[in-house]
mmCIF file of C-alpha atoms in Angstrom:
data_model
loop_
_atom_site.group_PDB
_atom_site.id
_atom_site.type_symbol
_atom_site.label_atom_id
_atom_site.label_comp_id
_atom_site.label_asym_id
_atom_site.label_seq_id
_atom_site.Cartn_x
_atom_site.Cartn_y
_atom_site.Cartn_z
ATOM 1 C CA GLU D 537 136.269 212.944 135.636
ATOM 2 C CA THR D 538 132.782 212.276 136.443
ATOM 3 C CA VAL D 539 131.630 212.819 139.993
ATOM 4 C CA LEU D 540 128.825 210.690 141.800
ATOM 5 C CA THR D 541 127.165 212.334 144.414
ATOM 6 C CA GLN D 542 125.248 210.065 146.877
ATOM 7 C CA SER D 543 122.132 211.075 148.840
ATOM 8 C CA PRO D 544 121.467 210.684 151.815
ATOM 9 C CA ALA D 545 124.670 210.738 153.562
ATOM 10 C CA THR D 546 123.303 208.858 156.314
ATOM 11 C CA LEU D 547 119.984 207.124 156.380
ATOM 12 C CA SER D 548 118.208 205.795 159.369
ATOM 13 C CA LEU D 549 115.715 203.187 159.214
ATOM 14 C CA SER D 550 113.934 200.152 160.735
ATOM 15 C CA PRO D 551 114.074 196.639 159.964
ATOM 16 C CA GLY D 552 111.325 195.975 157.354
ATOM 17 C CA GLU D 553 111.350 199.187 156.251
ATOM 18 C CA ARG D 554 112.120 200.417 152.361
ATOM 19 C CA ALA D 555 115.318 201.805 151.648
ATOM 20 C CA THR D 556 116.320 204.155 148.964
ATOM 21 C CA LEU D 557 119.410 205.268 148.164
ATOM 22 C CA SER D 558 120.353 207.945 145.384
ATOM 23 C CA CYS D 559 123.178 208.523 143.370
ATOM 24 C CA ARG D 560 123.800 211.164 140.530
ATOM 25 C CA ALA D 561 126.437 211.413 137.992
ATOM 26 C CA SER D 562 127.994 214.985 136.673
ATOM 27 C CA GLN D 563 127.441 213.617 133.321
ATOM 28 C CA SER D 564 125.824 210.935 131.751
ATOM 29 C CA VAL D 565 126.965 207.322 132.403
ATOM 30 C CA SER D 566 124.291 205.611 130.357
ATOM 31 C CA SER D 567 123.362 202.622 132.210
ATOM 32 C CA TYR D 568 126.819 201.715 133.472
ATOM 33 C CA LEU D 569 126.552 202.277 137.081
ATOM 34 C CA GLY D 570 126.720 199.659 139.761
ATOM 35 C CA TRP D 571 126.273 199.298 143.750
ATOM 36 C CA TYR D 572 128.528 197.765 146.478
ATOM 37 C CA GLN D 573 127.550 197.306 150.083
ATOM 38 C CA GLN D 574 130.421 197.467 152.420
ATOM 39 C CA LYS D 575 130.013 196.565 156.176
ATOM 40 C CA PRO D 576 132.516 197.503 158.825
ATOM 41 C CA GLY D 577 135.711 195.543 158.956
ATOM 42 C CA GLN D 578 134.749 193.702 155.519
ATOM 43 C CA THR D 579 135.204 194.107 151.776
ATOM 44 C CA PRO D 580 133.039 195.755 149.328
ATOM 45 C CA ARG D 581 130.290 193.136 147.871
ATOM 46 C CA LEU D 582 128.846 193.849 144.195
ATOM 47 C CA LEU D 583 125.390 194.354 144.615
ATOM 48 C CA ILE D 584 124.132 195.436 141.553
ATOM 49 C CA TYR D 585 125.821 196.132 138.013
ATOM 50 C CA ASP D 586 124.675 197.917 134.928
ATOM 51 C CA ALA D 587 122.076 199.781 137.118
ATOM 52 C CA SER D 588 119.382 197.075 137.252
ATOM 53 C CA ASN D 589 121.234 193.727 137.191
ATOM 54 C CA ARG D 590 121.488 191.683 140.209
ATOM 55 C CA ALA D 591 125.011 190.209 140.884
ATOM 56 C CA THR D 592 125.424 186.391 141.605
ATOM 57 C CA GLY D 593 123.890 185.709 144.947
ATOM 58 C CA ILE D 594 122.103 188.789 145.726
ATOM 59 C CA PRO D 595 118.785 188.432 147.364
ATOM 60 C CA ALA D 596 115.857 189.717 145.209
ATOM 61 C CA ARG D 597 115.062 192.558 147.980
ATOM 62 C CA PHE D 598 118.011 194.282 146.523
ATOM 63 C CA SER D 599 117.034 196.442 143.087
ATOM 64 C CA GLY D 600 118.417 199.213 141.212
ATOM 65 C CA SER D 601 117.230 201.425 138.407
ATOM 66 C CA GLY D 602 117.599 204.502 136.781
ATOM 67 C CA SER D 603 119.991 205.711 133.688
ATOM 68 C CA GLY D 604 121.817 208.960 132.430
ATOM 69 C CA THR D 605 122.546 210.847 135.457
ATOM 70 C CA ASP D 606 119.844 209.428 138.132
ATOM 71 C CA PHE D 607 120.064 206.046 139.866
ATOM 72 C CA THR D 608 118.336 204.462 142.533
ATOM 73 C CA LEU D 609 119.053 201.235 144.627
ATOM 74 C CA THR D 610 116.145 200.163 146.722
ATOM 75 C CA ILE D 611 116.035 197.519 149.293
ATOM 76 C CA SER D 612 112.644 196.612 149.589
ATOM 77 C CA SER D 613 112.222 195.434 153.163
ATOM 78 C CA LEU D 614 115.263 195.673 155.224
ATOM 79 C CA GLU D 615 116.796 192.765 157.063
ATOM 80 C CA PRO D 616 119.084 193.430 160.290
ATOM 81 C CA GLU D 617 122.431 192.623 157.772
ATOM 82 C CA ASP D 618 121.484 195.222 155.313
ATOM 83 C CA PHE D 619 122.878 197.814 157.595
ATOM 84 C CA ALA D 620 126.015 199.171 156.224
ATOM 85 C CA VAL D 621 127.788 201.472 154.000
ATOM 86 C CA TYR D 622 126.568 201.491 150.134
ATOM 87 C CA TYR D 623 128.452 202.967 147.343
ATOM 88 C CA CYS D 624 127.974 203.861 143.705
ATOM 89 C CA GLN D 625 130.515 203.210 140.959
ATOM 90 C CA GLN D 626 130.339 204.133 137.077
ATOM 91 C CA ARG D 627 132.220 202.553 134.579
ATOM 92 C CA SER D 628 131.073 204.740 131.406
ATOM 93 C CA ASN D 629 133.703 207.375 131.284
ATOM 94 C CA TRP D 630 137.481 206.870 132.384
ATOM 95 C CA PRO D 631 138.367 207.279 135.045
ATOM 96 C CA ILE D 632 136.299 204.755 137.179
ATOM 97 C CA THR D 633 134.899 206.673 140.070
ATOM 98 C CA PHE D 634 132.866 205.870 143.385
ATOM 99 C CA GLY D 635 130.391 207.911 145.301
ATOM 100 C CA GLN D 636 131.039 209.020 148.474
ATOM 101 C CA GLY D 637 129.031 206.480 150.286
ATOM 102 C CA THR D 638 125.667 206.339 151.931
ATOM 103 C CA ARG D 639 125.628 204.851 155.728
ATOM 104 C CA LEU D 640 122.423 203.156 156.105
ATOM 105 C CA GLU D 641 121.962 202.872 159.958
ATOM 106 C CA ILE D 642 119.510 201.285 162.296
ATOM 107 C CA LYS D 643 116.764 203.649 163.435
ATOM 108 C CA GLN G 337 137.071 179.576 143.207
ATOM 109 C CA ILE G 338 138.348 183.086 142.937
ATOM 110 C CA THR G 339 140.752 184.215 145.580
ATOM 111 C CA LEU G 340 142.946 187.208 145.914
ATOM 112 C CA LYS G 341 145.363 188.472 148.398
ATOM 113 C CA GLU G 342 147.297 191.561 148.841
ATOM 114 C CA SER G 343 150.731 191.638 150.180
ATOM 115 C CA GLY G 344 153.396 194.267 150.928
ATOM 116 C CA PRO G 345 154.813 196.656 153.666
ATOM 117 C CA THR G 346 152.801 198.043 156.308
ATOM 118 C CA LEU G 347 154.188 201.126 157.062
ATOM 119 C CA VAL G 348 156.506 203.300 154.422
ATOM 120 C CA LYS G 349 158.168 206.622 154.774
ATOM 121 C CA PRO G 350 157.234 209.529 153.311
ATOM 122 C CA THR G 351 158.906 209.980 149.548
ATOM 123 C CA GLN G 352 159.440 206.077 149.280
ATOM 124 C CA THR G 353 158.122 203.705 146.770
ATOM 125 C CA LEU G 354 155.216 201.315 147.828
ATOM 126 C CA THR G 355 155.275 197.958 146.228
ATOM 127 C CA LEU G 356 152.281 195.875 146.586
ATOM 128 C CA THR G 357 151.999 192.235 145.224
ATOM 129 C CA CYS G 358 148.335 190.585 144.317
ATOM 130 C CA SER G 359 148.276 187.046 144.562
ATOM 131 C CA PHE G 360 145.372 185.296 143.004
ATOM 132 C CA SER G 361 143.824 181.602 142.138
ATOM 133 C CA GLY G 362 140.587 180.572 140.332
ATOM 134 C CA PHE G 363 141.548 182.536 137.165
ATOM 135 C CA SER G 364 143.963 183.329 134.612
ATOM 136 C CA LEU G 365 144.920 186.841 133.413
ATOM 137 C CA SER G 366 145.775 185.518 130.236
ATOM 138 C CA THR G 367 142.036 184.737 129.244
ATOM 139 C CA SER G 368 140.249 187.047 127.316
ATOM 140 C CA GLY G 369 138.294 189.817 129.226
ATOM 141 C CA VAL G 370 140.152 188.980 132.509
ATOM 142 C CA ALA G 371 141.029 192.253 134.150
ATOM 143 C CA VAL G 372 142.463 192.938 137.937
ATOM 144 C CA GLY G 373 142.337 196.443 139.496
ATOM 145 C CA TRP G 374 143.548 198.162 142.580
ATOM 146 C CA ILE G 375 141.256 200.039 144.496
ATOM 147 C CA ARG G 376 142.288 202.248 148.043
ATOM 148 C CA GLN G 377 140.341 203.412 151.002
ATOM 149 C CA PRO G 378 141.637 205.717 153.343
ATOM 150 C CA PRO G 379 140.433 205.007 156.999
ATOM 151 C CA GLY G 380 136.812 205.920 157.128
ATOM 152 C CA LYS G 381 136.565 207.287 153.767
ATOM 153 C CA ALA G 382 135.331 206.199 150.297
ATOM 154 C CA LEU G 383 136.675 203.725 147.653
ATOM 155 C CA GLU G 384 139.065 205.480 144.887
ATOM 156 C CA TRP G 385 140.327 203.096 141.840
ATOM 157 C CA LEU G 386 143.765 203.321 141.272
ATOM 158 C CA ALA G 387 144.360 201.081 138.308
ATOM 159 C CA LEU G 388 143.452 198.255 136.212
ATOM 160 C CA ILE G 389 145.051 195.939 133.952
ATOM 161 C CA TYR G 390 143.856 193.619 131.044
ATOM 162 C CA TRP G 391 144.827 190.138 130.035
ATOM 163 C CA ASP G 392 146.052 191.629 126.584
ATOM 164 C CA ASP G 393 148.395 194.079 128.868
ATOM 165 C CA ASP G 394 146.355 197.200 128.508
ATOM 166 C CA LYS G 395 146.782 199.204 131.408
ATOM 167 C CA ARG G 396 144.340 202.242 132.888
ATOM 168 C CA TYR G 397 145.366 204.647 135.697
ATOM 169 C CA SER G 398 143.427 207.194 137.809
ATOM 170 C CA PRO G 399 144.485 210.208 135.980
ATOM 171 C CA SER G 400 144.975 212.074 139.168
ATOM 172 C CA LEU G 401 147.756 209.566 140.151
ATOM 173 C CA LYS G 402 148.916 208.160 136.876
ATOM 174 C CA SER G 403 152.482 209.819 137.103
ATOM 175 C CA ARG G 404 153.295 207.841 140.160
ATOM 176 C CA LEU G 405 151.534 204.509 139.209
ATOM 177 C CA ALA G 406 152.481 201.441 137.648
ATOM 178 C CA ILE G 407 150.780 198.180 137.375
ATOM 179 C CA THR G 408 152.404 195.003 135.974
ATOM 180 C CA LYS G 409 151.401 191.515 135.475
ATOM 181 C CA ASP G 410 152.918 188.159 136.041
ATOM 182 C CA THR G 411 150.789 185.625 134.291
ATOM 183 C CA SER G 412 152.783 182.404 135.023
ATOM 184 C CA LYS G 413 152.928 183.198 138.945
ATOM 185 C CA ASN G 414 149.202 184.677 139.070
ATOM 186 C CA GLN G 415 150.209 187.992 140.249
ATOM 187 C CA VAL G 416 149.466 191.612 139.683
ATOM 188 C CA VAL G 417 152.061 194.243 141.021
ATOM 189 C CA LEU G 418 151.436 197.936 141.789
ATOM 190 C CA THR G 419 153.879 200.181 142.644
ATOM 191 C CA MET G 420 153.274 203.955 143.515
ATOM 192 C CA THR G 421 156.329 206.238 144.005
ATOM 193 C CA ASN G 422 156.980 208.983 146.267
ATOM 194 C CA MET G 423 154.534 208.130 149.113
ATOM 195 C CA ASP G 424 152.780 210.828 151.565
ATOM 196 C CA PRO G 425 150.744 210.267 154.438
ATOM 197 C CA VAL G 426 147.771 211.242 152.342
ATOM 198 C CA ASP G 427 148.662 207.620 150.920
ATOM 199 C CA THR G 428 147.578 206.007 154.143
ATOM 200 C CA ALA G 429 144.787 203.662 153.285
ATOM 201 C CA THR G 430 144.075 200.176 152.850
ATOM 202 C CA TYR G 431 144.775 198.871 149.132
ATOM 203 C CA TYR G 432 142.501 196.496 147.695
ATOM 204 C CA CYS G 433 142.826 194.440 144.570
ATOM 205 C CA ALA G 434 139.870 192.775 142.940
ATOM 206 C CA HIS G 435 138.975 190.913 139.977
ATOM 207 C CA ARG G 436 136.821 192.588 137.353
ATOM 208 C CA LEU G 437 133.255 191.353 136.870
ATOM 209 C CA ARG G 438 133.078 188.718 134.014
ATOM 210 C CA LEU G 439 130.231 186.954 132.649
ATOM 211 C CA GLY G 440 130.666 184.495 129.995
ATOM 212 C CA SER G 441 133.182 186.020 127.726
ATOM 213 C CA ASN G 442 132.325 189.540 128.437
ATOM 214 C CA GLY G 443 133.877 191.766 130.878
ATOM 215 C CA TYR G 444 132.593 194.960 132.858
ATOM 216 C CA ASN G 445 134.606 197.268 134.616
ATOM 217 C CA TYR G 446 133.146 196.465 137.932
ATOM 218 C CA PHE G 447 134.733 194.287 140.866
ATOM 219 C CA ASP G 448 133.339 191.111 142.318
ATOM 220 C CA TYR G 449 135.680 189.431 143.963
ATOM 221 C CA TRP G 450 137.964 191.507 146.342
ATOM 222 C CA GLY G 451 141.277 190.757 148.235
ATOM 223 C CA GLN G 452 141.039 190.991 152.228
ATOM 224 C CA GLY G 453 143.304 194.410 151.343
ATOM 225 C CA THR G 454 146.216 195.617 153.260
ATOM 226 C CA LEU G 455 146.543 198.652 155.410
ATOM 227 C CA VAL G 456 149.476 200.809 154.401
ATOM 228 C CA THR G 457 150.500 203.778 156.704
ATOM 229 C CA VAL G 458 153.087 206.485 155.644
ATOM 230 C CA SER G 459 154.648 207.667 158.366
ATOM 231 C CA SER G 460 158.231 208.887 159.140
#
């Protein structure tokens, strides 16, 4: 199966700063990678699909990039509501797999 | 507007079979491109995809759990049912059902609408 490794495990930043989260796949997933945000006690929210496409209603400060095995989620200027856990997920190869998550915490 | 809701037991004993029902509205599982998946999340841990059922009754399972899982749909009731046999304490998790992303007539194996989740504890 395709293993997704997210880094860092925890990222400590302040509001207004830029956040860069990484997801690396154990084999190529082409551009078939998405990102989710999950806040405590809430369900995951789809942010990005197919590497760089924002899902409906997602603010423009969220952007995704990458292809093949290396992907990045960037939050251009952190808002207080952005502090959460972020997961990547690939749909290129069966089974569908998720990364282990990056916790974005307030510094 | 799309909504999903999981229902089922909150506590099961080891070796028992878990049956979860996902009741949904706002879409039909008889429409081309539509699919519903199950994903679980142990407390404090990451998401794990379990199974997916498509509008045409095609089914996909996590290979590591395939022998224990079955997913079915009842289009007339707008429900999807997941059964998992031989439950073990390591299966303790919140179980989510979710709608597969669909844009126009194209489907993408991501999940854009999620149920609230149901916490299933496996303990004797």
